[in-house]
Amino acid sequence: MFALVDANNFYVSCERVFRPDLNGKPVVVLSNNDGCVISRSNEAKPFIPMGAPAFQYEKIFRERNVEVFSSNFALYGDMSTRVMNILARYAPDMEIYSIDEAFLLLDGMEHLNLEDHLKRMKKEVEKSTGIPITIGVGNTKTLSKVAAKIAKKFPGKTGGIYILDSPGKIEKALRWLPVEDIHGIGRRLARKLHRMNIRKAADFIRLSNAWLKKHLSIQGLRIKKELLGERAFGLEMPAPRKRIATTRTFETDTSDFEYLRERLVTFASVTAAKLRKQGSACQLLTVFIRTNRHREDLPQHFGSITLHADYPTDSSLHLAQLAVAGLEKIYRPGYRYKKAGVIAGELVPARHRQLNLFVPLDDKHIRLMQSIDKLNAKYGYDLLKTGGQDPARTWKMRQAKLSPSYTTRLEDVIRVKV
Ligand SMILES: [Mg+2]
């Protein structure tokens, strides 16, 4: 069996963990730059649609006493890790599907009373993190999603856990589930199915294989199989990426070498952090700079060079040095550059990195990088920069209603406790 675990109104729930006074009240969380609503408490759902533009709803927020938060992804990411770490102890295999959803593979656990097992898991998550979750179980991923919909829709009857473990329950569920709520059926496809009077999942599974293959490709056939209880999707483990690139287009064209140098050092550091995050080291670094292709009136230059590292590396300092060495070779004064980037290639697992016999690998250096990652995670990305980066140039976002970083910043934790 698969279990789909879904945190309820996740971002709002994270905010409420530290503001219990907001339980039972309408609360929303806004997207980056406070643009639109991306998470709503149940109390807010009846009168605020998902994706509502914040500026259009300001009056409603005020009139209905809606508590509004800017998105605090440091907090949500940390709470997500806490939830996932608990889930991982309850199943041999798990796929983290999104920040607030995970599939657990429960095969081989038939000797347990599944419902008791999941109840214990739910209780532990809610007690130790404060995040409420919903659990759906079925023989396939798609059926576990269906079960989770039922658990969410009928919290009183299900207690937030629903297990599709008999043909009778599955049949009933598919007669209830609208086609647009089937996992993997997009909005456009749902409209097409509606036009054919296919409204429920039970109608969908009666479509012929030939028709599904023709109109929905192989994916449609797989969804039907899954709804019938036959597995077509397994757990997906993230495959490490083979190349990692960090590139940006500048707001204005520039021929300033120092500016380009600072940008490329930053891109190299970001790339190194991405490498460390997925446990890879790179052997090649490509550096490029490009003028604005749309300015045909200006001279054009595309400069690119690929440099070999002495040994596979994930170090911000090494990659920054390579990036600057590359820039010095490709930069031509007088051209106005619009875009630049670095691409790390020939990745190998960092733990298997082959040491170059002629270049000593500095153990202290590896520990320094680990500390940088830890501190960046704690105090916000980019806090600790390598020497060539401009400390003033951090991405600034409009976040008027940001909650404190309760879980990751000591001073904020203290602020909460007093
Ligand atoms: Mg959720």
Coordinates of C-alpha atoms and ligand atoms in Angstrom, one line a residue, residues 6-10 100-101 152, ligand 1:
D6 CA -0.5 15.9 3.1
A7 CA -0.1 18.8 5.6
N8 CA -3.3 20.8 6.0
N9 CA -3.1 24.4 4.8
F10 CA 0.6 24.0 5.3
D100 CA 4.0 19.5 2.3
E101 CA 3.3 16.2 0.7
K152 CA -9.7 16.0 3.9
Ligands
MG1 MG -1.3 20.5 1.8

